[in-house]
Coordinates of C-alpha atoms in Angstrom, one line a residue:
X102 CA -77.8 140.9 -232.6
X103 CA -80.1 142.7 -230.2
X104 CA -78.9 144.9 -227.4
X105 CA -80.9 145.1 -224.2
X106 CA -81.7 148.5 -222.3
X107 CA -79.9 147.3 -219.0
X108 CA -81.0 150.6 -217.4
X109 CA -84.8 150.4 -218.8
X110 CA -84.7 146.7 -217.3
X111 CA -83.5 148.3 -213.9
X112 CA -86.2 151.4 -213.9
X113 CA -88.9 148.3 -214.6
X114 CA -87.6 146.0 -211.7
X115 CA -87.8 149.1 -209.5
X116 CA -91.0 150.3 -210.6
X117 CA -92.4 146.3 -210.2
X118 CA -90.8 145.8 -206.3
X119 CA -92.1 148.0 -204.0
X120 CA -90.2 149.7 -201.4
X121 CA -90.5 147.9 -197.6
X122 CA -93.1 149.8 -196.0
X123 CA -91.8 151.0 -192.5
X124 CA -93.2 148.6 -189.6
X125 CA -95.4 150.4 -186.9
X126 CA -94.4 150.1 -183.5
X127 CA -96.1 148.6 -181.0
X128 CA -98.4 150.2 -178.9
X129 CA -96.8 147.7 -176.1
X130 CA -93.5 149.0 -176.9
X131 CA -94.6 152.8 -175.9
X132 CA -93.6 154.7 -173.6
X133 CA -97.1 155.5 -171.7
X134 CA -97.5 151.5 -171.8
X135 CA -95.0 150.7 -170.2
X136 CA -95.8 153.4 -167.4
X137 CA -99.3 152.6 -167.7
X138 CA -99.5 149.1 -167.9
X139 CA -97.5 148.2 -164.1
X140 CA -99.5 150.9 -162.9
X141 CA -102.9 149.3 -163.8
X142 CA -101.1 146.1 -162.1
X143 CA -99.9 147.6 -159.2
X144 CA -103.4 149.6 -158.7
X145 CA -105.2 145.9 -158.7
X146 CA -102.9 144.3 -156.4
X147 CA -102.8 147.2 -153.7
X148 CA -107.2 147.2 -154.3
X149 CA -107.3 143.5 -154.1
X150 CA -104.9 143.7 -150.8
X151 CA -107.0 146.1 -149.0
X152 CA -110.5 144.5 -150.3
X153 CA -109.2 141.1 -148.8
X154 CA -108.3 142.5 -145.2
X155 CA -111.7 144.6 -144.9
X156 CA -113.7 141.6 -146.1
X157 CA -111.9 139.4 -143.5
X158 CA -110.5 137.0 -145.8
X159 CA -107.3 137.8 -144.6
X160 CA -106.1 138.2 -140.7
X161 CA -105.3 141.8 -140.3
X162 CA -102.9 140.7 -137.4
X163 CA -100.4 138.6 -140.0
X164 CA -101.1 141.2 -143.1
X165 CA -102.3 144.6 -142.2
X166 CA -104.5 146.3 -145.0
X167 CA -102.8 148.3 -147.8
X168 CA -104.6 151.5 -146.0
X169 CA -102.6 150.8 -142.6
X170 CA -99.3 150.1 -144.4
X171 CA -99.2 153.2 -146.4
X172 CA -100.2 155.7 -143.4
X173 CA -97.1 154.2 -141.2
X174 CA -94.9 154.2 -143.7
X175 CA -96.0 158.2 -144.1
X176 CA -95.4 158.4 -140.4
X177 CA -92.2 156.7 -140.5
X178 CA -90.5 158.8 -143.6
X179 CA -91.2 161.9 -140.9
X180 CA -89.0 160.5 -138.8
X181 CA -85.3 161.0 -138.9
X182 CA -84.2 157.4 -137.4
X183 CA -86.1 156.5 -140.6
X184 CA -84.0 157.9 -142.9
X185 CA -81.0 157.3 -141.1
X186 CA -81.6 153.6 -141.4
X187 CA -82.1 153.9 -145.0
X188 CA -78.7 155.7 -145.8
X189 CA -76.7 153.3 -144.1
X190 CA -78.7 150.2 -146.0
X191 CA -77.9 152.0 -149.1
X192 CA -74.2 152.6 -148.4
X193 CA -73.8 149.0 -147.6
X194 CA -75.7 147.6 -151.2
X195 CA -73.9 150.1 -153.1
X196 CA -70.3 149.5 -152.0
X197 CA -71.4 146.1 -151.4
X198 CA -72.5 146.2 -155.2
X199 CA -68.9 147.9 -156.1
X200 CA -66.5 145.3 -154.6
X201 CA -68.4 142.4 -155.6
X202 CA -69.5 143.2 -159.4
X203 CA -65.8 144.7 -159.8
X204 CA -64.2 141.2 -158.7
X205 CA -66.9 139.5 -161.1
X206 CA -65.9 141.3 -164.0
X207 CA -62.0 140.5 -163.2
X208 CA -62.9 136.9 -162.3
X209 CA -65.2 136.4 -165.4
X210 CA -62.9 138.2 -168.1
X211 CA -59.9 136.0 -167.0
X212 CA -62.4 133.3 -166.8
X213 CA -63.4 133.7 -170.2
X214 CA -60.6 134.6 -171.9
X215 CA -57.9 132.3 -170.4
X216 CA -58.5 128.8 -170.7
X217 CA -56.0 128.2 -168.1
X218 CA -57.5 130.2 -165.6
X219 CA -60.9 128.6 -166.7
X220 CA -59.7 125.2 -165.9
X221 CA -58.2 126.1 -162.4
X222 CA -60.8 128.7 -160.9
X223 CA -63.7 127.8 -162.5
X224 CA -64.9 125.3 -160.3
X225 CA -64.2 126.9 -157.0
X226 CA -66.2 129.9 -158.2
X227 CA -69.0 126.9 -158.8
X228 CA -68.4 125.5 -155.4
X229 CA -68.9 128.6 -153.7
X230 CA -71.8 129.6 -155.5
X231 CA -73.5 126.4 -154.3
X232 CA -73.0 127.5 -151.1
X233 CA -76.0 129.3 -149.6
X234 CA -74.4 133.1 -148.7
X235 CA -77.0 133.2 -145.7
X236 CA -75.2 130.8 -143.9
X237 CA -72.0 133.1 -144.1
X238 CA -73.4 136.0 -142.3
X239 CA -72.5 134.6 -139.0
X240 CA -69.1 133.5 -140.0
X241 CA -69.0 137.3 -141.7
X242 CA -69.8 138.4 -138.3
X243 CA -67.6 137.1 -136.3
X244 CA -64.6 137.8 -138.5
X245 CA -65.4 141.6 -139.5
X246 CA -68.0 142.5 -136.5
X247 CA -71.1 144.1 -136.2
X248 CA -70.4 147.1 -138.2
X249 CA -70.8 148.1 -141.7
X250 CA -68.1 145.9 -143.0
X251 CA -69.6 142.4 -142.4
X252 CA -73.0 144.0 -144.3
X253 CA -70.5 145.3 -147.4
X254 CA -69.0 141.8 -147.4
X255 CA -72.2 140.2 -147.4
X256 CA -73.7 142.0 -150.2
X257 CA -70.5 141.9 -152.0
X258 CA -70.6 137.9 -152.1
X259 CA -73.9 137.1 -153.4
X260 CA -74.1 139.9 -156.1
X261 CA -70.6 138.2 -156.8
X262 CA -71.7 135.3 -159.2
X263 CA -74.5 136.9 -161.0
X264 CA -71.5 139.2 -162.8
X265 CA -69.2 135.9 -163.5
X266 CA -71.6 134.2 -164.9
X267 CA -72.8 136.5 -167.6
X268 CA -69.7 137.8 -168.3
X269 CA -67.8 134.4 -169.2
X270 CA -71.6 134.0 -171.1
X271 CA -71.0 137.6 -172.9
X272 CA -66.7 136.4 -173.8
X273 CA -68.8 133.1 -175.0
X274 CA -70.9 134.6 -177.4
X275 CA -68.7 135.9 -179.6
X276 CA -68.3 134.6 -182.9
X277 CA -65.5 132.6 -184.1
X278 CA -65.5 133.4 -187.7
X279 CA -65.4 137.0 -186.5
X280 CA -62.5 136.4 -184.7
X281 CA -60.9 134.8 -187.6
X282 CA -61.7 137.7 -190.2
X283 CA -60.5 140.1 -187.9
X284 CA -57.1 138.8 -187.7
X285 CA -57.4 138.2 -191.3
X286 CA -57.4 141.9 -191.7
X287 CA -54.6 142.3 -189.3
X288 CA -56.5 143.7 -186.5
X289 CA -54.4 143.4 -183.1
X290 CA -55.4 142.1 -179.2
X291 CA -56.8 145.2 -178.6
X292 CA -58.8 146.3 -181.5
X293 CA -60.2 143.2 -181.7
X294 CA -61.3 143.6 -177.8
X295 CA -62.6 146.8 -178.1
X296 CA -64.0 146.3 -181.3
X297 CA -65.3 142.8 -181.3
X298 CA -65.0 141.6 -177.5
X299 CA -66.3 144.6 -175.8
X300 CA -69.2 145.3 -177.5
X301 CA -70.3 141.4 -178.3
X302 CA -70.3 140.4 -174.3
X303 CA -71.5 144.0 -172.8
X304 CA -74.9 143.4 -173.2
X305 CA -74.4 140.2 -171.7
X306 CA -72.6 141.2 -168.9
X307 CA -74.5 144.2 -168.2
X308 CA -77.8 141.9 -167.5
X309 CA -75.9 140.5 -164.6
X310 CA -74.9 143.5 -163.0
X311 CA -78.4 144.7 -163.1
X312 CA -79.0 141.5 -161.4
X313 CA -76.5 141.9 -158.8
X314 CA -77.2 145.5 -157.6
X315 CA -80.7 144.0 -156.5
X316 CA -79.0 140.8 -154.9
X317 CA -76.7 143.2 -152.7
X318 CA -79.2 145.3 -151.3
X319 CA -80.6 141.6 -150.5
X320 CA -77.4 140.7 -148.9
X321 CA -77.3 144.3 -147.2
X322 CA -80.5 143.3 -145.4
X323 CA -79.7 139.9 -144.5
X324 CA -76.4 140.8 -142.9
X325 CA -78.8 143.6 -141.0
X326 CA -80.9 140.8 -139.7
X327 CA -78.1 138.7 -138.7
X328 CA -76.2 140.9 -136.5
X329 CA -76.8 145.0 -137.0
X330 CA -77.7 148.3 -134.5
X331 CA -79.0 150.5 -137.2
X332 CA -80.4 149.8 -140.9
X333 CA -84.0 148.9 -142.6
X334 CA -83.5 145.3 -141.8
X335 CA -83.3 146.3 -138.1
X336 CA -86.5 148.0 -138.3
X337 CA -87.9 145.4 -140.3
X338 CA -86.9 142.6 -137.5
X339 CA -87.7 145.3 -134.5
X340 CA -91.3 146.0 -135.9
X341 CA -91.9 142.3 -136.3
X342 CA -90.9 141.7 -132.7
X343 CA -92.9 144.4 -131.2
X344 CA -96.1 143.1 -133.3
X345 CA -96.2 146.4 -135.2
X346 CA -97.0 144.6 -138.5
X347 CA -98.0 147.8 -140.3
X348 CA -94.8 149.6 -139.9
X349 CA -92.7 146.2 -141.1
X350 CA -95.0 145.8 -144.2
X351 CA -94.2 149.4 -144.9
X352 CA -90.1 148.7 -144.6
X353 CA -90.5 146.2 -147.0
X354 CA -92.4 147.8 -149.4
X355 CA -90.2 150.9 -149.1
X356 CA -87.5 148.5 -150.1
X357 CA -89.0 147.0 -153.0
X358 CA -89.2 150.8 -154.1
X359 CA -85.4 151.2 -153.3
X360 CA -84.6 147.8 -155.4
X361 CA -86.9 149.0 -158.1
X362 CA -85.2 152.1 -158.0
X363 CA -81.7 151.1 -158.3
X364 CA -82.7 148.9 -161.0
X365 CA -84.0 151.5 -163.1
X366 CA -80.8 153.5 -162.4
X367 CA -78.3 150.7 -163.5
X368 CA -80.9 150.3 -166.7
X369 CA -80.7 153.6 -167.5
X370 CA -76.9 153.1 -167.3
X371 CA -77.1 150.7 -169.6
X372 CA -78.9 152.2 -172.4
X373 CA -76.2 155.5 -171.8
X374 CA -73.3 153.2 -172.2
X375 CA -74.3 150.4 -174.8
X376 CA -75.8 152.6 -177.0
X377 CA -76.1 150.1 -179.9
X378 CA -77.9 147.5 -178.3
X379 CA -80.9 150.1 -178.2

């Protein structure tokens, strides 16, 4: 009877398979692309802006030239009503942003863990999700008046659903059979939330609250423009009124800054918190 060198047999099969080369990351995936990439984007758009104004394609009176936009918005960040304005707008997204993503995550665990409450709520939270938010701000406005609060509620309601939704998405996605072998190994409520639950739906829900801090500075402006004394969307509608086209070009680009900003922020968030998505 012949014996066979198992071990031999094993130093052959690992001399004959060759280790998985490491894969090379993609230069798309760098860091200085991802910086230098928008900015070779941005750089066209602003060049193609201004080119299409000087040439005359474009009415200067409806879109000023990038050139015109950038020096009043210089002018207007040496201003203190300037950055007054901008404080209160970012007091109203961000609580705003508090109260409404905080009610989504209650609203949307409950919805996605109880089927009862599923059943009962869910399509009221549908119904008033179909209902457009701008027509609100008046009603907003005459119940909690022309201060801060209405502009908090505002923002509050439409960064609302955003959270609901991907977080009964993120309770959704979890896996069944993982479920079912954790209570096979006795695992209780709890370990299977924080183990299983938790990190499953984070990711998930964490792509809607990046969503929603966006939507309430959104909301923030509209209540602004509804009813409001101070804040960017003041200046915004005030510039507009008094034909000063420049300066309301440069509020608005000053808050696609802020949004782009704050998203960034809440994405860096992210990446600190769910650590082993990344």
């Amino acid at each position: 009877m012949t014996t066979i060198d198992t071990s031999a047999q094993t130093r052959a099969d690992e001399v004959l398979v060759p280790a998985p080369r490491p894969q090379k990351r993609s230069f798309l995936d760098s860091t200085p692309a991802k910086v230098l990439l928008p900015a070779i984007v941005l750089a066209t758009a602003i060049g193609l802006w201004e080119i299409s104004v000087q040439a005359g394609l474009v009415n200067p009176i409806t879109v000023p030239a990038a050139s015109d936009t950038f020096i009043a918005l210089f002018e207007m960040m040496q201003t203190e009503y300037f950055w007054a304005a901008t404080w209160l707008t970012l007091q109203e997204t961000l609580l705003g942003f508090a109260v409404g993503s905080s009610l989504g995550l209650v609203i949307g665990a409950l919805t996605g863990t109880f089927k009862v409450f599923r059943t009962a709520i869910w399509p009221f939270v549908v119904a008033f999700q179909n209902t457009p938010r701008v027509a609100l701000a008046p009603v907003f406005l005459t119940w909690f008046g022309f201060g801060m609060t209405s502009k908090v509620v505002m923002a509050a309601v439409i960064c609302f659903f955003p959270v609901v939704i991907n977080t009964v998405a993120g309770l959704a996605s979890v896996d069944d059979n993982a479920r079912v072998l954790f209570r096979t190994y006795g695992a209780s409520t709890p370990q299977t939330f924080f183990k299983l639950t938790l990190p499953t739906a984070a990711p998930i829900s964490f792509a809607g609250i990046k969503t929603a801090l966006t939507l309430a500075l959104l909301g923030a402006i509209v209540g602004e423009f509804v009813g409001a004394a101070e804040g960017l969307g003041v200046l915004v509608k005030e510039f507009n009124f008094q034909l000063e086209v420049a300066s309301g070009f440069a509020v608005v680009v000053f808050l696609a800054v802020i949004g782009l900003v704050l998203y960034g922020l809440i994405e860096l968030l992210e990446r600190r918190l769910i650590t082993w998505q990344h």
